Tab-separated table of C-alpha atoms and ligand atoms in Angstrom:
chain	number	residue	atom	x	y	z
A	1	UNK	CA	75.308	-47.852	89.660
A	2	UNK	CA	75.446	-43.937	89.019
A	3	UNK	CA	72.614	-42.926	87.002
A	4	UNK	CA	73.929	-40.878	83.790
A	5	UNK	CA	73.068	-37.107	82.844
A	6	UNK	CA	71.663	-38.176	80.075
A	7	UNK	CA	69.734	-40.404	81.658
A	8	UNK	CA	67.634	-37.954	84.127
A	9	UNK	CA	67.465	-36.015	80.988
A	10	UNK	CA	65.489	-38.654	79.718
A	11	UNK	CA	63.444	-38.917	82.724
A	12	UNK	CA	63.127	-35.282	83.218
A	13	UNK	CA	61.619	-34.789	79.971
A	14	UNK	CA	59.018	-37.775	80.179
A	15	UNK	CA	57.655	-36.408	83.995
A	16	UNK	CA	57.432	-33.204	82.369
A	17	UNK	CA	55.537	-34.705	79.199
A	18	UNK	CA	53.454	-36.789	81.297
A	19	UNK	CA	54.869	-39.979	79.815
A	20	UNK	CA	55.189	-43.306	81.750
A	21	UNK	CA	58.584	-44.560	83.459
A	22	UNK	CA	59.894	-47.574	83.053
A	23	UNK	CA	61.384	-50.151	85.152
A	24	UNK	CA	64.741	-48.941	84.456
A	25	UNK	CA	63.835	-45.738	85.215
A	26	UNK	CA	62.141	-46.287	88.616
A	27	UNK	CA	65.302	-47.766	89.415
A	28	UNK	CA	67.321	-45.084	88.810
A	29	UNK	CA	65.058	-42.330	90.494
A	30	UNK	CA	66.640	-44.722	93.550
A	31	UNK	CA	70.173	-43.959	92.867
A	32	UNK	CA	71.467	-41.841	95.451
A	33	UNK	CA	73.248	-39.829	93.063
A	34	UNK	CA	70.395	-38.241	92.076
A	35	UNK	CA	69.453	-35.255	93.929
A	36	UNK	CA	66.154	-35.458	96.379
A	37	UNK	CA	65.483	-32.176	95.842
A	38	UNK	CA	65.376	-33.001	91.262
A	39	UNK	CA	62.793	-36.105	92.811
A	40	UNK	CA	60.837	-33.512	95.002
A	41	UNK	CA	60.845	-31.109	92.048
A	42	UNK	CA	59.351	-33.760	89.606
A	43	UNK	CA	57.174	-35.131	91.835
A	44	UNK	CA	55.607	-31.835	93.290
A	45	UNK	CA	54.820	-30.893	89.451
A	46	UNK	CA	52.910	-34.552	89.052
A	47	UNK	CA	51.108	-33.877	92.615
A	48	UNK	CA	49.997	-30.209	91.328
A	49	UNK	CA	48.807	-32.141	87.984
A	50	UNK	CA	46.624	-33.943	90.086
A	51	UNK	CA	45.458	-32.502	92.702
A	52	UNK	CA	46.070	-28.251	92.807
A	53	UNK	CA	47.301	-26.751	95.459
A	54	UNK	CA	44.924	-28.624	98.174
A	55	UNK	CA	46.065	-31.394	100.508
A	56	UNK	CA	43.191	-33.340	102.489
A	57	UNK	CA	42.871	-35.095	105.642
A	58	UNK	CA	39.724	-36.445	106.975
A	59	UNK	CA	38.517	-36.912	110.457
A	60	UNK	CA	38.758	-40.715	111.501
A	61	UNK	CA	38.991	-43.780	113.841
A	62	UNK	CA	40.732	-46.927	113.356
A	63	UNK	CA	39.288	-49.945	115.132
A	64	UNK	CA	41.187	-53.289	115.087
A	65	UNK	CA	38.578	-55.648	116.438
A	66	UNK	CA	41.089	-58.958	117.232
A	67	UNK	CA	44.641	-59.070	117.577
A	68	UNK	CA	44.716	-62.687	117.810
A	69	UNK	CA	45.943	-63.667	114.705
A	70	UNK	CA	46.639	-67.002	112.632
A	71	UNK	CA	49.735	-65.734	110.957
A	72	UNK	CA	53.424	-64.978	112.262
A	73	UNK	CA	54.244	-61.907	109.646
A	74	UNK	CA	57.690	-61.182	110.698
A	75	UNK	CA	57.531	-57.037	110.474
A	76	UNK	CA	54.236	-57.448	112.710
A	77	UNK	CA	54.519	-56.050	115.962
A	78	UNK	CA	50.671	-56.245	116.660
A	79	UNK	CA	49.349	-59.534	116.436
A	80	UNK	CA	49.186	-62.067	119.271
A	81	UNK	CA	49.079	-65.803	120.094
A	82	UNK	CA	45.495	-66.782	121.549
A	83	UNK	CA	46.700	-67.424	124.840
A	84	UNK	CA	49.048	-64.467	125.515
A	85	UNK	CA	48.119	-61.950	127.848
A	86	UNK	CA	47.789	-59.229	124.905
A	87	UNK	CA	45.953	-61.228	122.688
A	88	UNK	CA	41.946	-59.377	122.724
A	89	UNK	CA	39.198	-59.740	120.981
A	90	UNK	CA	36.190	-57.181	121.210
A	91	UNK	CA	32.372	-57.612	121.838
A	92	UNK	CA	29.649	-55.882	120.073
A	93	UNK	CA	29.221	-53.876	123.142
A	94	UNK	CA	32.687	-52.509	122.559
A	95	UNK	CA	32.519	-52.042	118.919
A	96	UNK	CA	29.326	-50.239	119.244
A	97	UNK	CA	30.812	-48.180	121.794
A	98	UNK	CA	33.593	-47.424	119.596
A	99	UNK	CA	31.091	-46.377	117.049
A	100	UNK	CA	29.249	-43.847	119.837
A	101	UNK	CA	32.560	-42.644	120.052
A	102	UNK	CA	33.453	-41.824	116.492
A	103	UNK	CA	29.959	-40.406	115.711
A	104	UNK	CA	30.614	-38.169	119.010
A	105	UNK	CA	34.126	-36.795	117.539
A	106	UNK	CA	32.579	-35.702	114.113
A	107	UNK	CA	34.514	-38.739	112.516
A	108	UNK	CA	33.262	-39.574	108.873
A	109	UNK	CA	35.332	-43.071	108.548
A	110	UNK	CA	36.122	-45.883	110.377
A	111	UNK	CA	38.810	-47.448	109.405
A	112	UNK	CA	38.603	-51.717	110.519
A	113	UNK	CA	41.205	-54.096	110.253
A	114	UNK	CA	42.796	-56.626	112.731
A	115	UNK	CA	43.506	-60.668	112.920
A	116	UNK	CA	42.952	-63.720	111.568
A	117	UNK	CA	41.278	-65.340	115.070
A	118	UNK	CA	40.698	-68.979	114.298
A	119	UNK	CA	37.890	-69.304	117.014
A	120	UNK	CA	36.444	-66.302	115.233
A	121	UNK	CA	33.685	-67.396	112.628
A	122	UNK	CA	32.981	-65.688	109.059
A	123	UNK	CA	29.886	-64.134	110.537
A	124	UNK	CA	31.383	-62.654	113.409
A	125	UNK	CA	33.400	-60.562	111.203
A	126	UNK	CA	30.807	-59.547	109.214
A	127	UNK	CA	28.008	-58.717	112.090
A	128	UNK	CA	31.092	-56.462	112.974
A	129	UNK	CA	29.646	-54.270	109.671
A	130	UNK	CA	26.275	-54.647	110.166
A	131	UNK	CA	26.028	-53.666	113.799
A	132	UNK	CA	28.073	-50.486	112.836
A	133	UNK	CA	26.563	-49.896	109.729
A	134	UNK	CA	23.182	-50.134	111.657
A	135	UNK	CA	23.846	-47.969	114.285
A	136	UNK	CA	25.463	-45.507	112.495
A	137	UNK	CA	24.747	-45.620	109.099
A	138	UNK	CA	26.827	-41.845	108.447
A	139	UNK	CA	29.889	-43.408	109.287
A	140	UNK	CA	31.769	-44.992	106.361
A	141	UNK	CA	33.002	-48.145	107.172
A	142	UNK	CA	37.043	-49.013	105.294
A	143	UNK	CA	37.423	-52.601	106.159
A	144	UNK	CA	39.355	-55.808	105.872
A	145	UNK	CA	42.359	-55.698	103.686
A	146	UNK	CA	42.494	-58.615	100.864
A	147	UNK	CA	44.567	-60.880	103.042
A	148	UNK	CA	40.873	-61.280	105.497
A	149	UNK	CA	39.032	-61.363	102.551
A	150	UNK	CA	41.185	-64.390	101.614
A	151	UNK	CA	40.829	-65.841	105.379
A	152	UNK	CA	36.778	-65.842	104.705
A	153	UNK	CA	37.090	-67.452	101.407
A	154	UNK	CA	39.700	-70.036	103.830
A	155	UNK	CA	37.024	-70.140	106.182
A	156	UNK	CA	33.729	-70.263	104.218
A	157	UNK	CA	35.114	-71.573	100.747
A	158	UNK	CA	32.762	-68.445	99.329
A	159	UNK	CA	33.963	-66.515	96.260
A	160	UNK	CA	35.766	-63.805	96.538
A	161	UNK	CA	32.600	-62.052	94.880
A	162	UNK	CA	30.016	-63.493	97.323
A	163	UNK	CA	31.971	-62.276	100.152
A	164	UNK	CA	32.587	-58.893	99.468
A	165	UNK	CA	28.927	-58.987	98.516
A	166	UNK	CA	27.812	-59.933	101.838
A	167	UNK	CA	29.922	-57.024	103.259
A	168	UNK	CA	28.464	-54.732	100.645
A	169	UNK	CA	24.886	-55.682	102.071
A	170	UNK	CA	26.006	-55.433	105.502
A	171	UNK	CA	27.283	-51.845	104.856
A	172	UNK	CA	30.769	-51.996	103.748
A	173	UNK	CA	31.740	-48.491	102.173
A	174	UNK	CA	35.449	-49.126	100.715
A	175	UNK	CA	38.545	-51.459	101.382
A	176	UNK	CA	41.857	-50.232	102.333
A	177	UNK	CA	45.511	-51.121	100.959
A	178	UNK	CA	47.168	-53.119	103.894
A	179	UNK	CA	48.431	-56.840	103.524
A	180	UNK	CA	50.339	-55.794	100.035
A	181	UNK	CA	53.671	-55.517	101.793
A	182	UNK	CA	56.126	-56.402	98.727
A	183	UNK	CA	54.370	-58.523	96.373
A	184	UNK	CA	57.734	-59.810	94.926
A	185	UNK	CA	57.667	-63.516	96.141
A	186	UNK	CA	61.993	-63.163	96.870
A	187	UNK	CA	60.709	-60.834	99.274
A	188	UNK	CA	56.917	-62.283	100.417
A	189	UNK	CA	58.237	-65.360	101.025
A	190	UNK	CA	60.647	-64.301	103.571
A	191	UNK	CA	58.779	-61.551	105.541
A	192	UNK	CA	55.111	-63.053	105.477
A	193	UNK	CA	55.282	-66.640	103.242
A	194	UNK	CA	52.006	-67.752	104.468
A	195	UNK	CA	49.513	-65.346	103.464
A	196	UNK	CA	47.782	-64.012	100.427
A	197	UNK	CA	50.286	-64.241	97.863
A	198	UNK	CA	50.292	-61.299	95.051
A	199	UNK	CA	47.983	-63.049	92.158
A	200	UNK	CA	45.207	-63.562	95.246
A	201	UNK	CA	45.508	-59.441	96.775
A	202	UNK	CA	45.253	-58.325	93.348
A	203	UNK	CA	42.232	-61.014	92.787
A	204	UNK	CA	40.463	-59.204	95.644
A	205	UNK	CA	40.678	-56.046	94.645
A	206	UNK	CA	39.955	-56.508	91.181
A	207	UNK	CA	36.801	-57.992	92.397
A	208	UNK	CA	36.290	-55.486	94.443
A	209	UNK	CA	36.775	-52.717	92.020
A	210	UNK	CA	34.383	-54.685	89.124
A	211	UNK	CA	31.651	-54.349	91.935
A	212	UNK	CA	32.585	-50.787	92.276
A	213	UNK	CA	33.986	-50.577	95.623
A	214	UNK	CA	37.103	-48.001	96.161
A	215	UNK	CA	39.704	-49.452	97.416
A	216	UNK	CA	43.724	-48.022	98.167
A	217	UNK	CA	47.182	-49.673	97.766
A	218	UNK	CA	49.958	-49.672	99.710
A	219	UNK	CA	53.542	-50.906	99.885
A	220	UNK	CA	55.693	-51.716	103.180
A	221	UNK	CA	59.144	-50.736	102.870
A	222	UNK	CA	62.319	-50.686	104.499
A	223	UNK	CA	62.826	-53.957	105.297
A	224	UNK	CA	64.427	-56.711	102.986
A	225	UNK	CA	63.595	-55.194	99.935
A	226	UNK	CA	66.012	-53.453	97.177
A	227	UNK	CA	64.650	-50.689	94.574
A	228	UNK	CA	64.010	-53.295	92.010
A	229	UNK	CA	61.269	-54.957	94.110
A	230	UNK	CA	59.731	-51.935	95.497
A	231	UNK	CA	59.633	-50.773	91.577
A	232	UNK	CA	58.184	-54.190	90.418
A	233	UNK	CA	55.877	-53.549	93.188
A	234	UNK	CA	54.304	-50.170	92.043
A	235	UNK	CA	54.555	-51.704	88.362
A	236	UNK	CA	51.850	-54.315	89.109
A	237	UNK	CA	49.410	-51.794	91.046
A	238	UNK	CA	49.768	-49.331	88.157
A	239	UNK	CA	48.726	-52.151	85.767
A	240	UNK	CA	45.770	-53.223	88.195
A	241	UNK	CA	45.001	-49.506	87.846
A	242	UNK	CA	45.061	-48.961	84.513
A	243	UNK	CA	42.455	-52.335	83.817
A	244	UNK	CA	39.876	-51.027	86.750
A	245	UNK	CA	40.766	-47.544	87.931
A	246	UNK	CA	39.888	-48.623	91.285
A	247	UNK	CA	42.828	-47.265	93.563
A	248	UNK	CA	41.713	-43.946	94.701
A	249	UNK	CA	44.961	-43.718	97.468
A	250	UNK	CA	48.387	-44.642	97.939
A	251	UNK	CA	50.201	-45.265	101.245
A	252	UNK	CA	53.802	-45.772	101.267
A	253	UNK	CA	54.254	-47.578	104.809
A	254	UNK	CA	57.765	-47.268	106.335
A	255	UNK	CA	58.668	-50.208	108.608
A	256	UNK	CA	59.158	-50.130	112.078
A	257	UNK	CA	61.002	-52.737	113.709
A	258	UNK	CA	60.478	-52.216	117.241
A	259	UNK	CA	59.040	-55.730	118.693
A	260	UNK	CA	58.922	-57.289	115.585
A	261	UNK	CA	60.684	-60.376	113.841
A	262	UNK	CA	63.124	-58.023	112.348
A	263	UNK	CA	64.077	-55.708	115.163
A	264	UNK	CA	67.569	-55.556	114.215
A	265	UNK	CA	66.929	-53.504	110.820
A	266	UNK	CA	67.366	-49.892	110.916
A	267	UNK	CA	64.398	-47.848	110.438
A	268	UNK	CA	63.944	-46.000	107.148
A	269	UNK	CA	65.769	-42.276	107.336
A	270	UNK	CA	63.634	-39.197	106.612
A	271	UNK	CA	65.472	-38.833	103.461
A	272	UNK	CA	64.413	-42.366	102.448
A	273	UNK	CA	60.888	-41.979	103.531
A	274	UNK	CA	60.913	-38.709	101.347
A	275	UNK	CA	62.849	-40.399	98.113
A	276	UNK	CA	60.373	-42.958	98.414
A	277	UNK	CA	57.433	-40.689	98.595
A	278	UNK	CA	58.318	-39.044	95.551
A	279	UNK	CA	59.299	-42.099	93.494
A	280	UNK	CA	55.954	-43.456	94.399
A	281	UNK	CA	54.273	-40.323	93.263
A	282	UNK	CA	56.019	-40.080	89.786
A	283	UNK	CA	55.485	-44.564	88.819
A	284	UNK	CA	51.869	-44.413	90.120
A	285	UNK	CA	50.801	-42.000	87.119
A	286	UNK	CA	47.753	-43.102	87.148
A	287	UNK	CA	46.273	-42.903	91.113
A	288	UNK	CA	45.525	-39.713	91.866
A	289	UNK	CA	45.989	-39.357	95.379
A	290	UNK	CA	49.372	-40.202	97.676
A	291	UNK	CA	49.059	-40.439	101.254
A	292	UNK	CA	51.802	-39.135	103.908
A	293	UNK	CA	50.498	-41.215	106.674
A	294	UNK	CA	52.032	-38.693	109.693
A	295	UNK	CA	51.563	-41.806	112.522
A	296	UNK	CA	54.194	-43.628	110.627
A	297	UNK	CA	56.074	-41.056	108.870
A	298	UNK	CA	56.785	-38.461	111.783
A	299	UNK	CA	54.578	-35.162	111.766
A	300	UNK	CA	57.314	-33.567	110.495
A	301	UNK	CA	58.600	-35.837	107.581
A	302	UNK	CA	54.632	-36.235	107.090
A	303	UNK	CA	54.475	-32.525	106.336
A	304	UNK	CA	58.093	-32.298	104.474
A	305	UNK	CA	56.201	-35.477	102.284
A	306	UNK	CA	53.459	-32.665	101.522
A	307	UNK	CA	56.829	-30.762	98.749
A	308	UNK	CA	57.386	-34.855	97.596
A	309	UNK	CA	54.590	-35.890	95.738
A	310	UNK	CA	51.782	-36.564	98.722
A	311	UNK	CA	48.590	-34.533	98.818
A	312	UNK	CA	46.908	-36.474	102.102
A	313	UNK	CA	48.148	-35.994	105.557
A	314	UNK	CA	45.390	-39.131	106.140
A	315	UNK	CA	42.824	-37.957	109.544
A	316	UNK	CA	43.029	-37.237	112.762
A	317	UNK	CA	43.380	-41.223	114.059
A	318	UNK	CA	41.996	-42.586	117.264
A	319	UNK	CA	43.043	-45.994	118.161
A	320	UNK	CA	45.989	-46.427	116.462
A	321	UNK	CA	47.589	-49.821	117.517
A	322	UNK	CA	49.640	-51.767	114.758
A	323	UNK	CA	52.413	-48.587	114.439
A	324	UNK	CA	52.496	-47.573	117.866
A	325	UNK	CA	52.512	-51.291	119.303
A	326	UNK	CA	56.412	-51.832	116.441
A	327	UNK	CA	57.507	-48.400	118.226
A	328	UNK	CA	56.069	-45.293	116.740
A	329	UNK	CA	56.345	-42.841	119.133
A	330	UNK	CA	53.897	-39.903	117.258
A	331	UNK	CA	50.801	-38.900	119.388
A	332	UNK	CA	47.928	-41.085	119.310
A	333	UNK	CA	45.824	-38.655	117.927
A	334	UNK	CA	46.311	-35.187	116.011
A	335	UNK	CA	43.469	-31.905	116.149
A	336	UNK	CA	42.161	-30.753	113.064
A	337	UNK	CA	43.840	-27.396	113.773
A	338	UNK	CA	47.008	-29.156	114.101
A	339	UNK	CA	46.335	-30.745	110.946
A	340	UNK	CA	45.509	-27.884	109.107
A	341	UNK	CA	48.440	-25.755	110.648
A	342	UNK	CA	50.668	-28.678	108.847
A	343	UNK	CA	49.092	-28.170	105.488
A	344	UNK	CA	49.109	-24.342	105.487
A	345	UNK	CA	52.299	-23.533	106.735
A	346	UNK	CA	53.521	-26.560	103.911
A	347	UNK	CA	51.446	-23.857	101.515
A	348	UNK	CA	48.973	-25.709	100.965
A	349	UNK	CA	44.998	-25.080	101.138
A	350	UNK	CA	43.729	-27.679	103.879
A	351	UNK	CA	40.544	-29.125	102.725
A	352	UNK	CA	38.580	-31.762	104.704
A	353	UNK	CA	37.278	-34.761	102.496
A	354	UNK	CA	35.589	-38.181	103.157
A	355	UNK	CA	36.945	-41.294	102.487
A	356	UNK	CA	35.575	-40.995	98.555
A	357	UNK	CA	37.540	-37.667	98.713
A	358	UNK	CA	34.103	-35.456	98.638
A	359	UNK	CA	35.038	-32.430	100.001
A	360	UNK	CA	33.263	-32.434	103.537
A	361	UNK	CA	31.856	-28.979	104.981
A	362	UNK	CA	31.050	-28.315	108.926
A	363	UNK	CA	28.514	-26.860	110.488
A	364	UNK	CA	29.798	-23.646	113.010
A	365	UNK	CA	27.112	-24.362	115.103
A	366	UNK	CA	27.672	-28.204	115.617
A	367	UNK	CA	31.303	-28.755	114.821
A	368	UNK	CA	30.290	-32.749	114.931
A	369	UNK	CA	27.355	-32.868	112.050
A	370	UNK	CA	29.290	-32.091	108.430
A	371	UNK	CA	27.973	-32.788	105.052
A	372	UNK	CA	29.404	-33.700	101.743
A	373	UNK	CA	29.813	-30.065	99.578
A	374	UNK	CA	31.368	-30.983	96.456
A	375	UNK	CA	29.745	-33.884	94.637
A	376	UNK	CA	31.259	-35.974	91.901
A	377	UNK	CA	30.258	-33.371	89.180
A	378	UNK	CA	32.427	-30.952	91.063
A	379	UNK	CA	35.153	-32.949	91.324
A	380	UNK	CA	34.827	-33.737	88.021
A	381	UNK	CA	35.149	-29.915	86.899
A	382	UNK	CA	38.733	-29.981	88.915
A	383	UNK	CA	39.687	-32.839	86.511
A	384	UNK	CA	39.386	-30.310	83.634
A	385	UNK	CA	41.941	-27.923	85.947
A	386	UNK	CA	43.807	-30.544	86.089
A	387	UNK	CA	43.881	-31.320	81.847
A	388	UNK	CA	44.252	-27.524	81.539
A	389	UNK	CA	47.310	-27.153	83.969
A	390	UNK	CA	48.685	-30.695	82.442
B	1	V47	O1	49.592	-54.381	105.811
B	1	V47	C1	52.366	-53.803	109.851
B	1	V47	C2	51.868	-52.464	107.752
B	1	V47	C3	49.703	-52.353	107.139
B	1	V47	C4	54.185	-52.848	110.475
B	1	V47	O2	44.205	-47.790	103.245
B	1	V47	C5	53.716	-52.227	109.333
B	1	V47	O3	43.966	-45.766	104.006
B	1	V47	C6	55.465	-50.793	109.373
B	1	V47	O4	47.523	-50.773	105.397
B	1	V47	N1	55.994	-51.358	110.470
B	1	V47	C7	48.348	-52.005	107.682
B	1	V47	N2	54.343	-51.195	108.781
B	1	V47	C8	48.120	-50.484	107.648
B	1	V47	C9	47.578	-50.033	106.342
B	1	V47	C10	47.031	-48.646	106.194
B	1	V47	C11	47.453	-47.629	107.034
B	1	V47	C12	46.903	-46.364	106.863
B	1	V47	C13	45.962	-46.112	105.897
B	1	V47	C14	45.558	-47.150	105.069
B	1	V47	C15	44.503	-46.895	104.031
B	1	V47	C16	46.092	-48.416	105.189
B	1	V47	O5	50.650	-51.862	108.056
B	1	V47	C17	50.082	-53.795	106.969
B	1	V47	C18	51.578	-53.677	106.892
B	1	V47	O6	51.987	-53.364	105.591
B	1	V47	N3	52.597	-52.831	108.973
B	1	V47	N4	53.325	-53.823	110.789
B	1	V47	C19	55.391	-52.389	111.062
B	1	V47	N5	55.941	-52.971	112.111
C-alpha cells in the first residue's frame, strides 16, 4: 500500500486539530512512503502540546528479585529453568542491600520485576515490598507487571483487588507497563501463549487505576508483529485510558533477539525505532508522557527519539538485566550529567522528576537527599500552558 496525498492531508489536518486517528490512519503513518521526518514533525507538535519544551529522567534502580521463571516467553532472554546454573533468586539480605544501595545513589524509584518462581510463595513476593518499603520508606517502589499480579491470583486464588491491596499496604507506590507485549492473540499466542492474555492485563490495571495507583503501558515490537497489530495494540490502551486515565507513561520496547527463542529476527533499525516512537506519540492522544528508554533504544536513537514524540529519557538504571542479558550492549548505567547533556544538546530543558512526574529538586550540599518542588497544583498550572499552546 502507498498512502495517498490526500490522505496525510487528512491526517495532517486532524494532528494539527487535535482530533483522534483512526485505525486506518495508524496504519498508514506505517507506510514507508511517508516521510519520517512529516511523522517527527507531527509528533514533536503533539509532544510540545503536552509536555513544553522539558524532557525528564529520574534517578533509579531496577531490581529483578528471581529469574527463575514458570513461563518460556519466546523473546525472553532473561528467565531461567530452576536448575540451571543462572537461575537466582535473592534473600532479604540482598534486597535490603540493594535498597542501602539505591538510597546511597540519591535514587527516588525502584523499579521491581522478575519471575514467576514456583517454589516462591505469594508472601515472599510481597515481604519483598514491605521490607523495602520499611527500610526505606523515600524510595518509591514500581512493581510487578499485571502478568505477576495474575501469578498471585494463580497462586492465592485472591482478587485481583485484594492483591494489589495487600501490596498497597505493604508500600507499593505504582505498577509499571511490562508483560503487554502485543495484546493481539495472532501474535500472543505465538510469542508468549501461556500468560496473561489481553482481557486479564487490562483487568489489572483497571483495578489498579480504580484504586488509584499509576501505572504505564508498554508495547514490545519488532518481532512477529505487522502495523495492524501494533495499531490495534495502542487502540485498546487508549480506550483503557480514556475510561480511567490511569497511564501516566508509555514505553515503546524494541526487541532484542540475542539469546532468545527468536534469535534469528533482525533487530528493529533506528529508523523503525524512531517511526515507531512517533506513531506511538500521535495514537496515544490521551497519555501524556512517552518514554525513549536509552538501555534499549541506543543513547543515541534514545536522544534522536527526544525530535519524535518522547519527552522521558527514563533514569539513570542500575541493575539492568532483562535487555542486557537478549544483547544490549548500552552501559549499565548512565550519570545524570550524561543524561542531561542528552536532553540539552536535543534542546531540551532537562528536568529531574519522580516516578509521579513531580518535579524533584537537589540539595548542593547533599547531592543524595532531593525533595519534591512542584506539587500537583503546579503541574496542574502547566496543563493550562498546555490548553493555551493547544
Ligand atoms: O514485558 C523482555 C520486554 C518488558 C525482551 O514501566 C524485551 O517504566 C526486548 O516493561 N527484547 C519488561 N524487550 C520491561 C518493561 C519496562 C522497561 C522500562 C520501563 C518500564 C516502565 C517498563 O521487557 C517485558 C517485555 O515486553 N522484553 N525481553 C527482549 N529480548
Amino acid at each position: 500500500m502507498t498512502v495517498t496525498e490526500k490522505q496525510v492531508m487528512q491526517i495532517e489536518e486532524k494532528v494539527l486539530a487535535g482530533e483522534r486517528l483512526s485505525l486506518e490512519d495508524g496504519i498508514a503513518l506505517y507506510d514507508p512512503s511517508l516521510p519520517l521526518h512529516t511523522l517527527g514533525r507531527w509528533a514533536n507538535r503533539v509532544r510540545e502540546r503536552w509536555n513544553g519544551n522539558v524532557a525528564y529522567y529520574n534517578i533509579n534502580t531496577h531490581l529483578n528479585p528471581t529469574n527463575v521463571c514458570v513461563y518460556r516467553c519466546t523473546f525472553c532472554a532473561f528467565r531461567s529453568d530452576l536448575r540451571d546454573p543462572k537461575g537466582y533468586a535473592m534473600s532479604d539480605e540482598q534486597i535490603l542491600a540493594r535498597g542501602q544501595e539505591a538510597v546511597d545513589h540519591g535514587c527516588t524509584e525502584m523499579h521491581i520485576v522478575g519471575g514467576l518462581h514456583h517454589q516462591r510463595d505469594y508472601e515472599w513476593y510481597v515481604n519483598i515490598i514491605r521490607i523495602l518499603h520499611q527500610a526505606y520508606p523515600t524510595l518509591h517502589l514500581k512493581a510487578w507487571t499485571a502478568v505477576e499480579i495474575n501469578w498471585f491470583e494463580f497462586l492465592t486464588k485472591k482478587s485481583i483487588r485484594a492483591i494489589l491491596e495487600d501490596m498497597l499496604e505493604a508500600g507499593l507506590g505504582s505498577m509499571p507497563g511490562g508483560g503487554a507485549e502485543i495484546f493481539h492473540p495472532e501474535i500472543r499466542g505465538q510469542i508468549c501463549e501461556h500468560k496473561a492474555d489481553s482481557a486479564k492485563w487490562f483487568d489489572v490495571h483497571r483495578t489498579a487505576h480504580q484504586l488509584g495507583l499509576r501505572t504505564n503501558c508498554t508495547m514490545l515490537y519488532g518481532h512477529l508483529e505487522n502495523s495492524f497489530h501494533r495499531i490495534d495494540h495502542l487502540l485498546r490502551l487508549r480506550e483503557l485510558q480514556d475510561e480511567t486515565g490511569g497511564f501516566q507513561t508509555f514505553i515503546p520496547l524494541a526487541f532484542h533477539p540475542e539469546n532468545t527463542g527468536l534469535a534469528h529476527i533482525e533487530k528493529p533499525s533506528a529508523l523503525m525505532d524512531l517511526r515507531t516512537m512517533a506513531v506511538c506519540r500521535l495514537m496515544l492522544d490521551n497519555i501524556q508522557h512517552m518514554k525513549a528508554y536509552w538501555i534499549m533504544l541506543g543513547i543515541g536513537t534514545a536522544q534522536a527519539a527526544l525530535a519524535y514524540g518522547a519527552d522521558d529519557l527514563d533514569g539513570t538504571v542500575r541493575h539492568e538485566l532483562i535487555y542486557h542479558d537478549a544483547g544490549a550492549t548500552t552501559p549499565e548505567l548512565l550519570g545524570v550529567e550524561e543524561i542531561q547533556r542528552l536532553i540539552l544538546e536535543a534542546g531540551r530543558d532537562p528536568v529531574e522528576r519522580d516516578t509521579l512526574y513531580r518535579h524533584v529538586q537537589r540539595h548542593p550540599d547533599q547531592p543524595h537527599a532531593w525533595s519534591v518542588v512542584l506539587p500537583a497544583e503546579v503541574t496542574a498550572a502547566d496543563a493550562d500552558v498546555r490548553t493555551a499552546s493547544a
